[in-house]
Coordinates of C-alpha atoms in Angstrom, one line a residue:
M1 CA -20.3 14.8 21.1
G2 CA -23.6 12.8 21.7
R3 CA -24.0 11.0 25.1
T4 CA -24.1 7.6 23.5
S5 CA -20.4 7.7 22.6
S6 CA -18.0 5.9 24.5
F7 CA -15.0 7.6 22.9
L8 CA -13.6 11.1 23.6
I9 CA -12.4 13.3 20.5
S10 CA -9.5 15.7 21.2
L11 CA -8.5 17.4 18.3
L12 CA -5.6 20.0 17.3
M13 CA -6.6 23.4 18.3
W14 CA -7.0 24.8 14.8
G15 CA -10.2 25.2 12.6
L16 CA -10.4 22.0 10.5
A17 CA -10.9 21.8 6.9
V18 CA -10.0 18.4 5.4
G19 CA -10.8 16.3 2.3
A20 CA -13.6 13.4 2.4
A21 CA -12.1 10.2 3.8
A22 CA -12.9 7.9 0.6
D23 CA -12.6 4.4 0.7
A24 CA -9.6 2.9 -0.7
R25 CA -8.4 -0.6 -1.4
D26 CA -5.2 -1.9 0.2
A27 CA -2.6 -1.7 -2.5
S28 CA -0.1 -3.8 -0.3
E29 CA 0.4 -6.0 2.5
I30 CA 3.0 -5.6 5.4
R31 CA 4.2 -9.2 5.8
Q32 CA 6.8 -8.8 8.2
V33 CA 8.8 -6.5 10.7
R34 CA 12.2 -7.6 11.4
F35 CA 15.3 -6.2 13.5
G36 CA 19.0 -6.3 13.4
G37 CA 22.1 -4.7 15.3
D38 CA 22.1 -3.9 18.8
D39 CA 21.3 -1.2 21.3
G40 CA 23.8 1.3 19.8
E41 CA 22.7 0.9 16.1
T42 CA 19.6 -1.0 14.9
R43 CA 18.3 -1.7 11.4
I44 CA 14.5 -1.9 11.1
V45 CA 13.0 -3.9 7.8
V46 CA 9.6 -3.8 7.0
E47 CA 8.7 -6.5 4.5
L48 CA 6.1 -5.7 1.8
S49 CA 4.1 -7.6 -1.1
S50 CA 4.7 -4.9 -3.4
E51 CA 7.0 -1.9 -3.8
M52 CA 5.8 1.3 -1.9
E53 CA 7.0 4.9 -1.3
F54 CA 7.7 5.7 2.3
R55 CA 8.8 8.5 4.7
A56 CA 10.6 8.1 8.1
F57 CA 11.2 10.5 10.6
T58 CA 11.8 10.8 14.5
V59 CA 9.8 12.7 17.0
S60 CA 11.1 13.4 20.7
D61 CA 8.3 14.7 22.7
P62 CA 6.4 13.1 24.9
S63 CA 8.8 10.3 23.9
M64 CA 11.5 9.1 21.7
R65 CA 9.8 7.5 18.5
L66 CA 10.2 6.8 14.7
V67 CA 7.5 7.2 12.6
V68 CA 7.2 5.4 9.2
D69 CA 4.5 6.7 7.0
L70 CA 3.3 4.8 3.7
P71 CA 0.3 4.6 1.5
R72 CA -2.6 2.5 2.8
A73 CA -1.5 -0.8 3.5
A74 CA -2.8 -4.1 5.0
W75 CA -1.3 -5.5 8.2
S76 CA -0.7 -9.3 7.5
V77 CA 2.0 -10.1 9.9
S78 CA 1.4 -13.4 11.2
G79 CA 1.0 -13.8 15.0
L80 CA 0.8 -10.1 15.4
E81 CA -2.8 -9.8 14.6
T82 CA -3.4 -6.6 16.5
G83 CA -0.8 -4.7 14.7
E84 CA 1.3 -4.5 17.9
G85 CA 4.7 -6.2 18.6
L86 CA 7.8 -6.0 20.6
G87 CA 11.1 -4.5 19.1
Y88 CA 14.8 -5.0 19.4
G89 CA 17.9 -3.1 20.1
L90 CA 17.0 0.7 20.1
V91 CA 13.1 -0.3 19.6
E92 CA 10.9 -1.1 22.5
D93 CA 7.8 -1.9 20.8
F94 CA 6.0 -1.1 17.6
R95 CA 2.2 -0.5 16.4
F96 CA 0.6 0.0 13.0
F97 CA -2.7 1.8 12.4
D98 CA -4.4 3.4 9.3
R99 CA -4.2 7.1 9.8
S100 CA -6.6 8.2 7.1
A101 CA -8.6 6.2 4.5
N102 CA -5.5 6.2 2.0
A103 CA -2.5 6.3 4.5
S104 CA -1.2 4.2 7.0
R105 CA 1.7 4.6 9.8
I106 CA 3.9 2.7 11.9
V107 CA 5.1 3.9 15.2
F108 CA 8.3 2.5 16.9
E109 CA 8.8 3.4 20.5
L110 CA 12.5 4.0 21.1
D111 CA 14.2 3.5 24.3
G112 CA 16.6 6.5 24.2
P113 CA 17.8 9.5 22.1
S114 CA 18.3 8.4 18.5
V115 CA 18.6 9.5 14.9
I116 CA 17.9 8.1 11.3
T117 CA 21.3 7.2 9.7
G118 CA 19.5 5.8 6.4
Q119 CA 16.3 5.1 4.9
F120 CA 15.9 3.3 1.6
G121 CA 14.1 0.5 -0.3
I122 CA 15.1 -2.8 -1.5
P123 CA 13.1 -4.4 -4.6
A124 CA 12.2 -8.1 -4.4
N125 CA 14.7 -10.2 -6.0
A126 CA 15.5 -14.1 -6.2
D127 CA 16.8 -14.3 -2.7
N128 CA 13.5 -12.5 -1.2
P129 CA 10.3 -12.4 -2.8
H130 CA 9.3 -9.5 -0.6
H131 CA 10.0 -5.7 -1.3
R132 CA 11.6 -4.0 1.8
L133 CA 11.7 -0.9 3.7
V134 CA 14.9 -0.3 5.5
V135 CA 15.6 2.3 8.2
D136 CA 19.0 2.4 10.1
L137 CA 19.0 4.2 13.7
R138 CA 21.9 5.2 15.8
R139 CA 21.9 6.2 19.8
V140 CA 23.1 9.7 20.1
E141 CA 23.2 12.5 22.8
S142 CA 19.6 13.9 23.6
V143 CA 20.8 17.4 22.1
Q144 CA 21.3 15.9 18.8
A145 CA 18.2 13.7 18.7
E146 CA 16.1 16.6 19.7
A147 CA 17.7 18.9 17.1
E148 CA 16.9 16.4 14.3
A149 CA 13.5 15.2 15.5
G150 CA 10.1 16.7 14.1
F151 CA 7.5 16.4 11.8
P152 CA 8.2 17.2 8.2
E153 CA 6.8 20.4 7.1
A154 CA 3.0 19.8 6.0
S155 CA 2.0 21.4 2.8
N156 CA -1.6 22.1 4.0
L157 CA -3.7 22.2 7.1
S158 CA -5.4 18.5 5.8
Q159 CA -2.0 16.8 5.7
L160 CA -1.0 18.4 9.0
I161 CA -4.3 16.9 10.5
A162 CA -3.9 13.7 9.0
E163 CA -0.3 13.3 10.0
R164 CA -0.5 14.5 13.5
V165 CA -3.4 12.4 14.7
E166 CA -3.4 8.9 16.3
A167 CA -6.3 6.9 17.4
V168 CA -5.7 5.9 20.8
Y169 CA -8.2 4.0 23.2
V170 CA -9.2 6.0 26.5
P171 CA -12.0 4.3 28.0
P172 CA -14.3 6.6 29.8
P173 CA -13.4 7.2 33.5
R174 CA -15.5 4.7 35.6
E175 CA -14.8 2.4 38.7
R176 CA -16.1 -0.6 36.8
R177 CA -16.4 -1.7 33.4
V178 CA -19.8 -1.9 31.5
I179 CA -20.4 -5.2 29.6
V180 CA -23.2 -5.6 27.5
L181 CA -24.2 -9.1 26.9
D182 CA -26.5 -10.3 24.0
A183 CA -28.2 -13.5 24.3
G184 CA -28.7 -14.4 20.6
H185 CA -32.4 -15.0 19.0
G186 CA -35.4 -15.3 21.4
G187 CA -39.1 -15.0 21.3
H188 CA -40.5 -15.6 17.7
D189 CA -36.9 -16.6 16.7
P190 CA -35.7 -20.0 18.3
G191 CA -32.3 -19.8 16.2
A192 CA -30.6 -23.2 15.5
L193 CA -32.4 -26.5 16.9
G194 CA -30.8 -29.3 18.3
A195 CA -32.0 -32.9 19.3
A196 CA -35.0 -33.3 21.7
G197 CA -36.3 -30.0 20.8
A198 CA -33.1 -28.0 21.9
E199 CA -33.3 -24.4 21.0
E200 CA -30.4 -22.0 20.4
A201 CA -32.4 -19.2 22.1
D202 CA -32.6 -21.3 25.3
V203 CA -29.1 -22.0 25.6
T204 CA -27.7 -18.6 24.7
L205 CA -29.9 -16.9 27.4
A206 CA -28.8 -19.5 30.1
A207 CA -25.0 -18.6 28.9
A208 CA -25.6 -15.1 29.2
R209 CA -27.1 -15.4 32.7
E210 CA -24.3 -17.3 33.9
L211 CA -21.8 -15.2 32.4
Q212 CA -23.5 -12.1 34.1
R213 CA -23.5 -13.8 37.4
Q214 CA -19.8 -14.6 37.2
L215 CA -18.9 -11.0 36.1
E216 CA -21.0 -9.3 38.6
A217 CA -19.8 -11.5 41.5
T218 CA -16.2 -10.1 40.6
G219 CA -17.3 -6.5 41.7
R220 CA -15.4 -5.3 38.7
Y221 CA -18.1 -5.1 36.1
V222 CA -21.5 -3.7 35.6
V223 CA -23.6 -6.0 33.4
Y224 CA -26.5 -5.2 31.1
M225 CA -28.6 -7.8 29.0
T226 CA -30.1 -7.0 25.7
R227 CA -32.7 -9.7 26.8
N228 CA -33.0 -11.5 30.0
N229 CA -36.5 -13.7 29.1
D230 CA -37.6 -15.4 26.2
T231 CA -38.4 -12.3 24.0
Y232 CA -36.8 -10.9 20.6
P233 CA -35.1 -7.7 20.8
S234 CA -34.6 -6.1 17.1
W235 CA -31.1 -5.7 16.0
E236 CA -31.3 -2.1 16.3
E237 CA -32.4 -2.3 19.9
R238 CA -29.6 -4.8 20.7
V239 CA -27.0 -2.4 19.4
G240 CA -28.9 0.6 21.2
V241 CA -28.2 -1.2 24.5
M242 CA -24.5 -0.9 24.1
A243 CA -24.6 2.7 22.7
E244 CA -27.1 3.7 25.7
Q245 CA -25.0 2.3 28.3
R246 CA -21.6 3.6 26.8
A247 CA -20.2 0.1 26.8
D248 CA -16.8 -0.9 27.2
L249 CA -17.4 -4.3 25.5
F250 CA -20.4 -6.0 23.8
L251 CA -20.4 -9.8 23.5
S252 CA -23.1 -11.6 21.6
I253 CA -23.5 -15.2 22.4
H254 CA -25.0 -17.6 20.0
A255 CA -24.8 -21.4 19.1
D256 CA -24.2 -22.7 15.6
S257 CA -25.4 -25.5 13.2
S258 CA -24.1 -27.6 10.6
P259 CA -25.3 -30.4 8.0
S260 CA -22.3 -32.5 9.6
A261 CA -23.3 -34.0 13.3
Q262 CA -19.4 -34.3 13.4
T263 CA -18.7 -30.6 13.3
R264 CA -18.2 -29.2 16.8
G265 CA -16.2 -26.5 18.7
A266 CA -16.3 -22.9 19.7
A267 CA -15.5 -19.9 17.4
V268 CA -15.4 -16.2 17.6
Y269 CA -16.5 -13.5 14.8
T270 CA -15.6 -9.9 14.1
L271 CA -16.5 -7.7 11.5
N272 CA -15.5 -8.4 8.0
D273 CA -14.8 -5.7 5.1
R274 CA -18.3 -5.8 4.0
A275 CA -19.8 -5.2 7.3
E276 CA -17.4 -2.6 7.9
S277 CA -18.7 -0.5 4.9
R278 CA -22.1 -0.7 6.4
A279 CA -20.9 0.4 9.7
R280 CA -19.2 3.3 8.0
R281 CA -22.5 4.4 6.4
I282 CA -24.5 4.3 9.6
A283 CA -21.9 6.1 11.6
R284 CA -21.3 9.0 9.1
Q285 CA -25.2 9.3 9.3
G286 CA -24.9 9.9 13.1
A287 CA -21.7 11.5 13.3
N288 CA -21.6 14.7 15.5
H289 CA -18.0 15.2 16.4
T290 CA -17.8 18.6 14.6
N291 CA -20.3 20.6 12.3
L292 CA -18.2 19.8 9.3
V293 CA -19.0 16.7 7.4
E294 CA -15.6 16.2 6.0
V295 CA -14.2 16.1 9.3
N296 CA -16.8 13.9 10.8
N297 CA -16.0 11.2 8.0
I298 CA -12.2 11.1 8.9
L299 CA -12.9 10.8 12.6
V300 CA -15.5 7.9 11.8
E301 CA -12.9 6.4 9.6
L302 CA -10.2 6.3 12.5
E303 CA -12.9 5.0 14.8
L304 CA -14.0 2.0 12.7
R305 CA -10.4 1.0 12.0
E306 CA -9.3 1.0 15.6
K307 CA -12.5 -0.5 16.9
R308 CA -11.7 -3.1 14.5
N309 CA -8.2 -3.6 16.0
Q310 CA -9.7 -3.7 19.2
S311 CA -12.3 -6.3 18.5
A312 CA -9.8 -8.5 16.9
A313 CA -7.3 -8.1 20.1
F314 CA -10.3 -9.2 22.3
A315 CA -11.2 -12.1 20.0
E316 CA -7.6 -13.5 20.2
V317 CA -7.4 -13.2 24.0
M318 CA -10.9 -14.9 24.4
L319 CA -9.8 -17.7 22.1
Q320 CA -6.6 -18.5 24.2
H321 CA -8.9 -18.8 27.2
L322 CA -11.7 -20.9 25.5
A323 CA -9.1 -23.3 24.3
E324 CA -8.8 -24.4 27.8
A325 CA -12.4 -24.9 28.2
G326 CA -13.4 -27.0 25.6
P327 CA -12.7 -27.6 21.7
L328 CA -12.3 -24.8 19.1
L329 CA -13.7 -24.8 15.6
Q330 CA -11.1 -25.2 12.7
N331 CA -9.7 -21.5 12.1
P332 CA -11.8 -20.3 15.2
H333 CA -11.3 -16.4 14.6
R334 CA -13.9 -15.7 11.7
Q335 CA -15.3 -12.5 10.3
A336 CA -18.7 -12.0 9.2
N337 CA -21.2 -9.3 8.1
L338 CA -23.1 -9.2 11.4
F339 CA -25.5 -6.4 12.3
V340 CA -24.9 -6.7 16.0
L341 CA -21.2 -5.8 15.6
L342 CA -21.7 -2.6 13.7
D343 CA -21.5 0.2 16.1
P344 CA -18.4 2.1 15.2
R345 CA -17.3 2.9 18.7
V346 CA -17.6 -0.3 20.9
P347 CA -15.3 -3.3 20.8
A348 CA -17.6 -6.1 19.7
V349 CA -17.4 -10.1 19.5
L350 CA -19.9 -12.6 18.7
L351 CA -19.2 -16.0 20.5
E352 CA -20.3 -19.2 18.9
M353 CA -20.3 -21.7 21.9
G354 CA -20.7 -24.7 19.8
F355 CA -22.9 -26.6 17.6
M356 CA -26.5 -27.4 18.4
T357 CA -26.2 -30.2 15.8
N358 CA -23.3 -32.0 17.6
A359 CA -24.3 -34.2 20.4
A360 CA -21.4 -33.4 22.7
D361 CA -21.6 -29.6 22.1
L362 CA -25.2 -29.6 22.7
A363 CA -24.7 -31.8 26.0
N364 CA -22.1 -29.1 27.2
M365 CA -24.5 -26.0 26.4
R366 CA -27.2 -27.6 28.3
S367 CA -25.0 -28.7 31.2
E368 CA -24.9 -26.3 34.2
R369 CA -21.3 -27.6 35.0
A370 CA -20.0 -27.2 31.4
R371 CA -21.6 -23.9 31.0
A372 CA -20.1 -22.5 34.0
R373 CA -16.7 -23.9 32.9
Q374 CA -17.0 -22.2 29.5
M375 CA -18.2 -18.9 30.8
A376 CA -15.5 -19.0 33.5
A377 CA -13.0 -18.9 30.3
V378 CA -15.0 -16.0 28.9
L379 CA -14.6 -14.1 32.2
S380 CA -10.9 -14.8 32.4
A381 CA -10.6 -13.6 28.9
I382 CA -12.5 -10.2 29.8
D383 CA -10.2 -9.8 32.8
A384 CA -7.0 -10.6 30.7
Y385 CA -8.2 -7.9 28.0
F386 CA -8.9 -5.1 30.4
E387 CA -5.8 -5.9 32.6
R388 CA -3.7 -5.5 29.4
N389 CA -5.1 -2.3 28.5
E390 CA -4.4 -0.8 31.9
E391 CA -1.1 -2.1 32.7
P392 CA 1.1 0.6 33.7
G393 CA 3.4 1.6 30.9
R394 CA 2.0 -0.7 28.5
N395 CA 0.4 0.9 25.1
P396 CA -3.3 0.3 25.3
V397 CA -5.2 -1.7 22.5
R398 CA -6.0 1.1 19.9
A399 CA -9.4 2.6 19.6
A400 CA -10.7 5.8 18.9
Q401 CA -9.6 9.1 20.7
L402 CA -7.7 11.5 18.8
T403 CA -4.8 13.1 20.2
P404 CA -1.6 15.0 18.7
I405 CA 1.6 13.5 18.0
P406 CA 3.5 14.6 20.0

């Protein structure tokens, strides 16, 4: 793999021959995951927007898990935007991810040896508008659980590869995390304009420098800037810094504008579907995981999907901390087709600190004290994000290393 990639690829030890990972529209949404019963017998109910076939099975190595496979679905569970949640009864926690371009998977970590006693679907009805997938579990002795566990027999090698790989974030080994800060605009591009000749390019550079100062003062981070003066790096150059430094996180800093002088508040942006398609095309052109195009396409698909999950996770953490430093824009987690977020491997978020066209926001962005307070909130969010990933015994935020299951 090229030296600019921050993801490690570990594949099963066979020669790989897989079908192309074609794009697929999400046919159904997962709306809710519910639990019932106790730690002896537990029922899992997955609510869907439309009827879907599914398959459930258990695996026992390296840990006891229930795996639910279904056609490609969109995760739409309120409050669990990262696709992860805590369980109940026999279930410790669970996570959702796309295992290929046309298939999704939910993995439930179990707290002891268990077997499936039933799995079935319930169509929508007058009492519940959702279609439901139901899996019943029962705690048993280890010998029985291990005897009944295992992946269903795959019909071909492509299916085997698709079923037995999972995308998991494994940061490159290093003592200090690498953060790339991108101060928006600069040089010939002043960005949005505010009162008294204020330019977005100036406030973004001041904020990036303040955040760099605070990050480096902790001793936990190495910080690279895409610009440190009044110049205009191209979009390709900005993205190139994160690839060159094998960044753990990329943050682009901007300030917004609005026709209404009353509009104010911070917001964060992550990739939307259109931008993800652009990232997919770019990534496939440069993919070199293997010398098989079809395999590269599948690996790119996993990288993109899991990078998007990571970026969303960081965005949510950052909004929690930003809310303590000042007002947020209504619906502050937004998605957009932004070039600087396109690298398929590095978690990336764009921060809009406030509005150049709002007097209060502009005053805060030009105030050293207010700027330091807002950037301290961003620092706290970065700390919380990495602490969450590195907490012993906790499933990390998902990104893009491929590892066998089990």
